GROMACS .gro file of C-alpha atoms in nm:
model
  420
    1MET     CA    1  13.867  -3.943   9.413
    2THR     CA    2  14.028  -3.927   9.754
    3ALA     CA    3  14.375  -3.986   9.889
    4VAL     CA    4  14.493  -4.339   9.953
    5THR     CA    5  14.478  -4.394  10.326
    6ALA     CA    6  14.796  -4.358  10.525
    7VAL     CA    7  14.777  -4.713  10.657
    8LEU     CA    8  14.781  -4.879  10.316
    9MET     CA    9  15.031  -4.631  10.178
   10ALA     CA   10  15.269  -4.728  10.457
   11THR     CA   11  15.197  -5.091  10.372
   12LEU     CA   12  15.271  -5.022  10.006
   13ALA     CA   13  15.621  -4.916  10.100
   14ALA     CA   14  15.675  -5.176  10.368
   15CYS     CA   15  15.637  -5.460  10.122
   16GLY     CA   16  15.874  -5.326   9.863
   17GLY     CA   17  16.221  -5.258   9.997
   18GLY     CA   18  16.455  -5.294   9.705
   19SER     CA   19  16.706  -5.501   9.896
   20GLY     CA   20  16.475  -5.670  10.143
   21SER     CA   21  16.545  -5.711  10.512
   22ASP     CA   22  16.876  -5.709  10.688
   23SER     CA   23  16.937  -5.929  10.987
   24ALA     CA   24  17.107  -5.671  11.206
   25SER     CA   25  17.008  -5.327  11.324
   26SER     CA   26  17.252  -5.049  11.250
   27GLY     CA   27  17.207  -4.886  11.590
   28THR     CA   28  17.300  -4.551  11.437
   29THR     CA   29  17.098  -4.240  11.380
   30SER     CA   30  17.282  -4.092  11.088
   31GLY     CA   31  17.591  -4.110  10.877
   32THR     CA   32  17.784  -3.866  10.661
   33SER     CA   33  17.889  -3.976  10.316
   34GLY     CA   34  18.073  -3.655  10.242
   35ALA     CA   35  18.125  -3.513   9.896
   36SER     CA   36  18.083  -3.773   9.624
   37GLY     CA   37  18.364  -3.744   9.375
   38SER     CA   38  18.580  -3.446   9.293
   39SER     CA   39  18.437  -3.116   9.177
   40SER     CA   40  18.571  -2.816   8.993
   41ALA     CA   41  18.313  -2.594   9.166
   42GLU     CA   42  18.466  -2.303   9.355
   43GLY     CA   43  18.166  -2.199   9.568
   44SER     CA   44  18.107  -2.297   9.927
   45PRO     CA   45  17.974  -2.654   9.969
   46VAL     CA   46  17.600  -2.714   9.999
   47LYS     CA   47  17.438  -3.017  10.159
   48LEU     CA   48  17.169  -3.254  10.044
   49MET     CA   49  17.030  -3.520  10.277
   50ILE     CA   50  16.866  -3.854  10.211
   51ILE     CA   51  16.658  -4.002  10.493
   52ALA     CA   52  16.614  -4.378  10.458
   53PRO     CA   53  16.640  -4.692  10.674
   54THR     CA   54  16.940  -4.919  10.629
   55GLY     CA   55  17.079  -5.207  10.831
   56THR     CA   56  16.762  -5.273  11.030
   57ALA     CA   57  16.564  -5.588  11.096
   58GLY     CA   58  16.285  -5.443  10.881
   59THR     CA   59  16.270  -5.308  10.528
   60ASN     CA   60  16.587  -5.133  10.414
   61TYR     CA   61  16.681  -4.909  10.123
   62PRO     CA   62  17.062  -4.903  10.084
   63GLU     CA   63  17.018  -4.892   9.705
   64MET     CA   64  16.847  -4.551   9.742
   65VAL     CA   65  17.138  -4.414   9.942
   66ALA     CA   66  17.380  -4.549   9.681
   67ALA     CA   67  17.175  -4.394   9.400
   68ALA     CA   68  17.177  -4.054   9.569
   69LYS     CA   69  17.553  -4.079   9.620
   70ALA     CA   70  17.602  -4.178   9.256
   71ALA     CA   71  17.390  -3.884   9.144
   72VAL     CA   72  17.583  -3.639   9.363
   73ARG     CA   73  17.909  -3.777   9.225
   74GLY     CA   74  17.778  -3.691   8.878
   75VAL     CA   75  17.663  -3.345   8.986
   76ASN     CA   76  18.005  -3.264   9.128
   77ALA     CA   77  18.174  -3.386   8.811
   78ARG     CA   78  17.961  -3.132   8.623
   79GLY     CA   79  18.064  -2.848   8.853
   80GLY     CA   80  17.817  -2.878   9.138
   81ILE     CA   81  17.490  -2.688   9.177
   82GLY     CA   82  17.520  -2.325   9.078
   83GLY     CA   83  17.897  -2.354   9.116
   84HIS     CA   84  17.873  -2.506   9.465
   85PRO     CA   85  18.014  -2.855   9.533
   86VAL     CA   86  17.759  -3.088   9.691
   87VAL     CA   87  17.797  -3.293  10.008
   88LEU     CA   88  17.547  -3.572  10.067
   89GLU     CA   89  17.433  -3.667  10.417
   90HIS     CA   90  17.255  -3.993  10.490
   91CYS     CA   91  17.041  -4.000  10.802
   92ASN     CA   92  16.935  -4.354  10.891
   93GLU     CA   93  16.585  -4.326  11.036
   94GLY     CA   94  16.604  -4.694  11.131
   95ASN     CA   95  16.231  -4.757  11.078
   96ASP     CA   96  16.177  -4.566  11.402
   97ALA     CA   97  15.938  -4.272  11.443
   98ALA     CA   98  16.147  -4.084  11.699
   99THR     CA   99  16.464  -4.124  11.494
  100ALA     CA  100  16.286  -4.006  11.180
  101LYS     CA  101  16.201  -3.678  11.353
  102LYS     CA  102  16.560  -3.648  11.471
  103CYS     CA  103  16.673  -3.686  11.111
  104ALA     CA  104  16.444  -3.402  11.008
  105GLN     CA  105  16.579  -3.185  11.287
  106GLN     CA  106  16.934  -3.271  11.182
  107ALA     CA  107  16.850  -3.146  10.832
  108VAL     CA  108  16.732  -2.819  10.986
  109ASP     CA  109  17.032  -2.786  11.216
  110GLU     CA  110  17.277  -2.850  10.932
  111HIS     CA  111  17.099  -2.607  10.697
  112VAL     CA  112  17.068  -2.860  10.416
  113LEU     CA  113  16.966  -2.731  10.076
  114ALA     CA  114  16.705  -3.006  10.032
  115VAL     CA  115  16.611  -3.354  10.143
  116VAL     CA  116  16.616  -3.593   9.847
  117GLY     CA  117  16.460  -3.939   9.807
  118GLU     CA  118  16.326  -3.953  10.163
  119ILE     CA  119  16.143  -4.271  10.264
  120SER     CA  120  15.993  -4.322  10.607
  121GLY     CA  121  15.671  -4.496  10.702
  122SER     CA  122  15.640  -4.332  11.041
  123GLY     CA  123  15.578  -3.971  10.940
  124GLY     CA  124  15.664  -3.656  11.133
  125ILE     CA  125  15.941  -3.545  10.897
  126MET     CA  126  15.754  -3.304  10.672
  127PRO     CA  127  15.619  -3.073  10.946
  128ILE     CA  128  15.972  -3.016  11.078
  129LEU     CA  129  16.111  -2.948  10.731
  130ALA     CA  130  15.816  -2.724  10.644
  131LYS     CA  131  15.871  -2.506  10.949
  132ALA     CA  132  16.229  -2.445  10.832
  133GLY     CA  133  16.134  -2.405  10.464
  134ILE     CA  134  16.346  -2.699  10.346
  135PRO     CA  135  16.210  -2.872  10.033
  136SER     CA  136  16.169  -3.250  10.020
  137ILE     CA  137  16.222  -3.372   9.664
  138GLY     CA  138  16.114  -3.720   9.559
  139SER     CA  139  15.984  -3.854   9.889
  140ALA     CA  140  15.817  -4.194   9.863
  141GLY     CA  141  15.484  -4.053   9.979
  142VAL     CA  142  15.420  -4.337  10.223
  143SER     CA  143  15.435  -4.176  10.566
  144ALA     CA  144  15.168  -4.279  10.814
  145ASP     CA  145  15.060  -3.919  10.866
  146GLY     CA  146  15.016  -3.863  10.492
  147SER     CA  147  15.214  -3.539  10.510
  148GLU     CA  148  15.446  -3.622  10.222
  149LEU     CA  149  15.145  -3.609   9.989
  150SER     CA  150  15.012  -3.278  10.117
  151SER     CA  151  15.294  -3.070  10.265
  152PRO     CA  152  15.373  -2.754  10.065
  153ILE     CA  153  15.744  -2.835  10.076
  154SER     CA  154  15.699  -3.188   9.934
  155PHE     CA  155  15.745  -3.282   9.567
  156VAL     CA  156  15.648  -3.646   9.501
  157ILE     CA  157  15.751  -3.783   9.161
  158SER     CA  158  15.667  -4.155   9.198
  159PRO     CA  159  15.302  -4.217   9.101
  160LEU     CA  160  15.257  -4.569   9.242
  161THR     CA  161  14.958  -4.437   9.436
  162PHE     CA  162  14.764  -4.468   9.109
  163TYR     CA  163  14.856  -4.830   9.033
  164PRO     CA  164  14.504  -4.978   9.083
  165ALA     CA  165  14.363  -4.737   8.824
  166VAL     CA  166  14.620  -4.845   8.565
  167CYS     CA  167  14.612  -5.220   8.631
  168PRO     CA  168  14.289  -5.297   8.436
  169THR     CA  169  14.439  -5.141   8.123
  170LEU     CA  170  14.762  -5.339   8.167
  171LEU     CA  171  14.573  -5.663   8.224
  172ALA     CA  172  14.366  -5.603   7.912
  173LYS     CA  173  14.682  -5.531   7.713
  174ALA     CA  174  14.827  -5.860   7.841
  175GLY     CA  175  14.522  -6.047   7.711
  176ALA     CA  176  14.274  -6.055   8.001
  177ARG     CA  177  13.909  -6.015   7.905
  178HIS     CA  178  13.727  -6.059   8.236
  179ILE     CA  179  13.892  -5.874   8.524
  180GLY     CA  180  13.825  -5.923   8.893
  181LEU     CA  181  13.988  -5.798   9.211
  182VAL     CA  182  14.126  -5.938   9.534
  183GLY     CA  183  14.150  -5.692   9.823
  184TYR     CA  184  14.147  -5.685  10.198
  185ASP     CA  185  13.817  -5.664  10.382
  186LEU     CA  186  13.928  -5.340  10.546
  187SER     CA  187  13.789  -4.990  10.518
  188ALA     CA  188  14.147  -4.878  10.458
  189SER     CA  189  14.140  -5.073  10.129
  190ASP     CA  190  13.835  -4.890   9.996
  191ARG     CA  191  14.027  -4.608   9.830
  192LEU     CA  192  14.256  -4.841   9.638
  193ILE     CA  193  13.964  -5.061   9.536
  194THR     CA  194  13.767  -4.756   9.422
  195MET     CA  195  14.061  -4.661   9.201
  196ALA     CA  196  14.064  -5.012   9.050
  197VAL     CA  197  13.690  -4.998   8.983
  198GLY     CA  198  13.734  -4.662   8.812
  199GLY     CA  199  14.024  -4.798   8.609
  200GLY     CA  200  13.816  -5.094   8.497
  201ARG     CA  201  13.532  -4.866   8.393
  202ALA     CA  202  13.768  -4.642   8.196
  203ALA     CA  203  13.926  -4.946   8.025
  204GLY     CA  204  13.591  -5.096   7.930
  205HIS     CA  205  13.644  -5.392   8.162
  206PRO     CA  206  13.417  -5.355   8.468
  207ILE     CA  207  13.570  -5.516   8.776
  208ASP     CA  208  13.380  -5.833   8.867
  209PRO     CA  209  13.406  -6.006   9.105
  210LYS     CA  210  13.542  -5.783   9.381
  211ILE     CA  211  13.661  -6.036   9.639
  212ARG     CA  212  13.730  -5.901   9.987
  213ILE     CA  213  13.930  -6.124  10.222
  214PRO     CA  214  14.028  -6.091  10.589
  215ILE     CA  215  14.382  -5.968  10.641
  216THR     CA  216  14.444  -6.285  10.845
  217THR     CA  217  14.368  -6.516  10.551
  218SER     CA  218  14.624  -6.792  10.503
  219ASP     CA  219  14.438  -7.030  10.268
  220PHE     CA  220  14.391  -6.867   9.929
  221ALA     CA  221  14.259  -7.168   9.740
  222PRO     CA  222  13.894  -7.060   9.790
  223THR     CA  223  13.982  -6.713   9.657
  224ILE     CA  224  14.134  -6.856   9.339
  225THR     CA  225  13.836  -7.089   9.298
  226GLN     CA  226  13.596  -6.796   9.329
  227LEU     CA  227  13.791  -6.601   9.068
  228THR     CA  228  13.806  -6.882   8.814
  229ARG     CA  229  13.440  -6.985   8.862
  230SER     CA  230  13.339  -6.628   8.785
  231GLY     CA  231  13.522  -6.656   8.454
  232ALA     CA  232  13.783  -6.398   8.553
  233ASP     CA  233  14.114  -6.434   8.371
  234GLY     CA  234  14.267  -6.123   8.527
  235ALA     CA  235  14.277  -5.974   8.877
  236VAL     CA  236  14.390  -5.646   9.031
  237LEU     CA  237  14.561  -5.718   9.363
  238VAL     CA  238  14.501  -5.491   9.662
  239VAL     CA  239  14.672  -5.732   9.901
  240PHE     CA  240  15.035  -5.719  10.006
  241ASP     CA  241  15.330  -5.923  10.128
  242GLN     CA  242  15.269  -6.298  10.149
  243ALA     CA  243  14.904  -6.260  10.050
  244ALA     CA  244  15.008  -6.115   9.716
  245TYR     CA  245  15.269  -6.385   9.654
  246SER     CA  246  15.016  -6.655   9.745
  247VAL     CA  247  14.753  -6.528   9.502
  248ILE     CA  248  15.012  -6.482   9.225
  249GLY     CA  249  15.155  -6.830   9.279
  250LYS     CA  250  14.827  -7.018   9.323
  251SER     CA  251  14.656  -6.852   9.028
  252GLY     CA  252  14.928  -7.006   8.811
  253GLN     CA  253  14.839  -7.010   8.445
  254GLN     CA  254  14.469  -6.948   8.511
  255VAL     CA  255  14.455  -6.581   8.610
  256ARG     CA  256  14.674  -6.287   8.514
  257THR     CA  257  14.747  -6.062   8.810
  258CYS     CA  258  14.850  -5.697   8.842
  259HIS     CA  259  15.020  -5.512   9.126
  260ALA     CA  260  15.241  -5.208   9.187
  261GLY     CA  261  15.599  -5.225   9.068
  262GLY     CA  262  15.850  -5.188   9.349
  263THR     CA  263  15.628  -5.359   9.605
  264LEU     CA  264  15.710  -5.716   9.502
  265SER     CA  265  16.054  -5.861   9.565
  266PRO     CA  266  16.221  -6.034   9.268
  267LYS     CA  267  16.375  -6.271   9.521
  268TYR     CA  268  16.035  -6.397   9.633
  269LEU     CA  269  15.883  -6.393   9.284
  270ALA     CA  270  16.170  -6.615   9.166
  271THR     CA  271  16.061  -6.881   9.414
  272LEU     CA  272  15.722  -6.905   9.239
  273GLY     CA  273  15.876  -7.022   8.913
  274PRO     CA  274  15.670  -7.000   8.589
  275ALA     CA  275  15.352  -6.955   8.795
  276ALA     CA  276  15.444  -6.588   8.826
  277ASP     CA  277  15.488  -6.532   8.453
  278ARG     CA  278  15.135  -6.395   8.414
  279LEU     CA  279  15.207  -6.110   8.657
  280VAL     CA  280  15.213  -5.755   8.523
  281VAL     CA  281  15.297  -5.446   8.725
  282ALA     CA  282  15.235  -5.074   8.697
  283THR     CA  283  15.579  -4.917   8.727
  284ALA     CA  284  15.686  -4.562   8.801
  285PHE     CA  285  15.987  -4.543   8.569
  286PRO     CA  286  16.149  -4.727   8.275
  287GLU     CA  287  16.330  -5.053   8.342
  288PHE     CA  288  16.711  -5.052   8.343
  289SER     CA  289  16.697  -5.281   8.038
  290GLN     CA  290  16.550  -4.985   7.845
  291ALA     CA  291  16.869  -4.781   7.878
  292GLY     CA  292  16.910  -4.794   7.501
  293GLN     CA  293  16.579  -4.610   7.460
  294PHE     CA  294  16.633  -4.360   7.741
  295PRO     CA  295  16.969  -4.177   7.743
  296GLU     CA  296  16.908  -4.055   8.098
  297VAL     CA  297  16.859  -4.413   8.218
  298ALA     CA  298  17.188  -4.499   8.050
  299ARG     CA  299  17.355  -4.206   8.229
  300MET     CA  300  17.209  -4.322   8.560
  301VAL     CA  301  17.354  -4.669   8.503
  302ARG     CA  302  17.696  -4.519   8.424
  303GLU     CA  303  17.689  -4.310   8.740
  304LEU     CA  304  17.585  -4.613   8.947
  305ASP     CA  305  17.869  -4.811   8.791
  306ALA     CA  306  18.111  -4.533   8.885
  307GLU     CA  307  17.980  -4.532   9.241
  308GLN     CA  308  18.027  -4.908   9.264
  309ALA     CA  309  18.377  -4.879   9.118
  310ALA     CA  310  18.456  -4.624   9.390
  311GLY     CA  311  18.388  -4.894   9.649
  312ASP     CA  312  18.015  -4.861   9.722
  313ALA     CA  313  17.880  -5.217   9.727
  314ASP     CA  314  17.524  -5.090   9.761
  315ALA     CA  315  17.543  -4.955   9.405
  316ALA     CA  316  17.584  -5.306   9.261
  317PRO     CA  317  17.346  -5.406   8.978
  318ALA     CA  318  17.189  -5.682   9.187
  319LEU     CA  319  17.053  -5.426   9.435
  320ARG     CA  320  16.921  -5.174   9.184
  321THR     CA  321  16.547  -5.143   9.129
  322SER     CA  322  16.368  -4.937   8.867
  323THR     CA  323  16.149  -4.787   9.139
  324SER     CA  324  16.353  -4.694   9.446
  325THR     CA  325  16.690  -4.649   9.277
  326THR     CA  326  16.550  -4.429   9.001
  327ASP     CA  327  16.344  -4.221   9.244
  328ALA     CA  328  16.648  -4.133   9.455
  329TRP     CA  329  16.864  -4.060   9.151
  330LEU     CA  330  16.597  -3.841   8.990
  331SER     CA  331  16.549  -3.647   9.313
  332VAL     CA  332  16.909  -3.526   9.293
  333GLN     CA  333  16.865  -3.440   8.924
  334ILE     CA  334  16.572  -3.215   9.016
  335ALA     CA  335  16.775  -3.046   9.290
  336GLU     CA  336  17.055  -2.984   9.038
  337LYS     CA  337  16.841  -2.863   8.747
  338VAL     CA  338  16.620  -2.635   8.955
  339GLY     CA  339  16.909  -2.526   9.178
  340ASN     CA  340  17.098  -2.406   8.873
  341GLN     CA  341  16.808  -2.170   8.801
  342VAL     CA  342  16.807  -2.008   9.146
  343SER     CA  343  16.880  -1.637   9.147
  344GLY     CA  344  17.048  -1.498   9.454
  345GLY     CA  345  17.206  -1.717   9.718
  346LEU     CA  346  17.170  -2.094   9.688
  347THR     CA  347  16.962  -2.151  10.001
  348ALA     CA  348  16.679  -2.386  10.091
  349ALA     CA  349  16.433  -2.096  10.085
  350ASN     CA  350  16.542  -1.981   9.741
  351LEU     CA  351  16.542  -2.338   9.606
  352LEU     CA  352  16.190  -2.393   9.740
  353ALA     CA  353  16.074  -2.071   9.576
  354GLN     CA  354  16.227  -2.177   9.245
  355LEU     CA  355  16.069  -2.523   9.267
  356ASN     CA  356  15.730  -2.363   9.321
  357ARG     CA  357  15.756  -2.166   8.998
  358THR     CA  358  15.911  -2.437   8.781
  359LYS     CA  359  15.719  -2.559   8.477
  360HIS     CA  360  15.817  -2.797   8.197
  361LEU     CA  361  16.103  -2.954   8.394
  362ASP     CA  362  16.268  -3.193   8.148
  363LEU     CA  363  16.415  -3.506   8.306
  364GLY     CA  364  16.516  -3.675   7.984
  365GLY     CA  365  16.196  -3.869   7.926
  366ILE     CA  366  16.218  -4.084   8.238
  367VAL     CA  367  15.903  -3.901   8.341
  368PRO     CA  368  15.702  -3.651   8.136
  369PRO     CA  369  15.804  -3.285   8.178
  370LEU     CA  370  15.697  -3.181   8.526
  371ASP     CA  371  15.491  -2.880   8.618
  372LEU     CA  372  15.571  -2.820   8.983
  373THR     CA  373  15.318  -2.539   9.000
  374ALA     CA  374  15.021  -2.769   8.929
  375THR     CA  375  14.891  -2.970   9.225
  376THR     CA  376  14.647  -3.259   9.187
  377PRO     CA  377  14.275  -3.222   9.265
  378ILE     CA  378  14.288  -3.513   9.509
  379PRO     CA  379  14.232  -3.394   9.868
  380GLY     CA  380  14.524  -3.498  10.085
  381ALA     CA  381  14.737  -3.599   9.786
  382GLU     CA  382  14.792  -3.266   9.618
  383ARG     CA  383  15.171  -3.294   9.599
  384ILE     CA  384  15.201  -3.579   9.348
  385PHE     CA  385  15.354  -3.410   9.043
  386ASN     CA  386  15.378  -3.715   8.818
  387SER     CA  387  15.083  -3.945   8.754
  388THR     CA  388  15.225  -4.137   8.457
  389LEU     CA  389  15.298  -4.507   8.491
  390ARG     CA  390  15.437  -4.776   8.261
  391GLY     CA  391  15.384  -5.149   8.233
  392ALA     CA  392  15.616  -5.443   8.289
  393ARG     CA  393  15.580  -5.818   8.321
  394TRP     CA  394  15.762  -6.074   8.530
  395ASP     CA  395  15.987  -6.317   8.344
  396SER     CA  396  16.081  -6.625   8.546
  397ALA     CA  397  16.357  -6.723   8.301
  398SER     CA  398  16.557  -6.404   8.360
  399LYS     CA  399  16.416  -6.352   8.712
  400SER     CA  400  16.347  -5.990   8.629
  401PHE     CA  401  16.080  -5.753   8.505
  402ILE     CA  402  16.057  -5.686   8.131
  403SER     CA  403  15.898  -5.372   7.992
  404LEU     CA  404  15.564  -5.402   7.814
  405GLY     CA  405  15.679  -5.131   7.575
  406THR     CA  406  15.702  -4.755   7.557
  407ASP     CA  407  15.333  -4.687   7.622
  408THR     CA  408  15.255  -4.474   7.928
  409TYR     CA  409  14.936  -4.452   8.132
  410ASN     CA  410  14.825  -4.143   8.322
  411GLY     CA  411  14.653  -4.264   8.637
  412LEU     CA  412  14.495  -3.928   8.710
  413ASP     CA  413  14.351  -3.901   8.359
  414ILE     CA  414  14.213  -4.255   8.389
  415LEU     CA  415  14.031  -4.161   8.709
  416ARG     CA  416  13.898  -3.845   8.545
  417ARG     CA  417  13.757  -4.049   8.257
  418ALA     CA  418  13.603  -4.293   8.500
  419ALA     CA  419  13.442  -4.009   8.693
  420GLY     CA  420  13.305  -3.866   8.368
   0.00000   0.00000   0.00000
């Protein structure tokens, strides 16, 4: 098992912005949201920062910024962190490498307590934060330099890296009996494809055929023909953007497909109609529709509703995603829960030290209890502290994802079984 390559990890994020692309560039480096909501805390204010692109011509994540603001509003209503009211800063890295580094330096200069929910494909942020001892909680793990997955100050809680290992099990649960794969004919795809092969072996459904296509492919009819002639009725997808939508749409009712939740836009899936109804995804967190089963999801929804009611349009239900929104919200919860355990002054250094000795961190069942002292055995991806995924399926009638149930799937354990 080796780390997913930086190129495809950046691609994984680039295809999945929760609110898609915006037509105009913001032209700004950063913005200050200030304290979210009133607080009874009497200590001196502490700062958290979220680094994420908004208002650019590329992929944007305003829903993550709104989720972090909603979470901070809730923290302040509960009395802050360790008696300190929280101020949230948003630094817009603008999908630009130089600006991303400036955001990291701004976090250092402003002595932020932690960076929460950071997402940047360019990289360069973690080394700057590490030098200053500032923890990064809940980064997306998609930077081109791979540092989010390996830096000692990084705590990744979204396990989408493991989606290919989980997909064969989800496809089998959905009824597939003969599972193939469609991936790019690139060396950068090898790691993801190896995970899928291991997942198929562990599920008792060896991957066959393994179809590799050029990244420039525009006609996917031959690919679908090859799949169906092989007898495959399921396929793990290691292709992205329009390639993924094309395979999903053209496979229609013939082949079930599986991809990573959060990387496929509901807007585009809706254009495929019922042809997309055989799509299943490996998801990082419960769906919002499961709020009745998960009290913490229900609390997140209430806090998002309060943020929207306070005038934040980016907190609207239509923009929320179970992947990016939940990741940003959970990142603040971790900062609060662990920060409340800090002895001595509430500083970045003391918070980082407390994070590094935290075990059994309970986040209300959204993810299993986290052991932040236990790194993974995967070289270059040691800092993924949650490897548990869930399943969901696309429903064209509601134009949304519907949970496959309460079952969870540990991607790391699946790969261990495959290796054994």
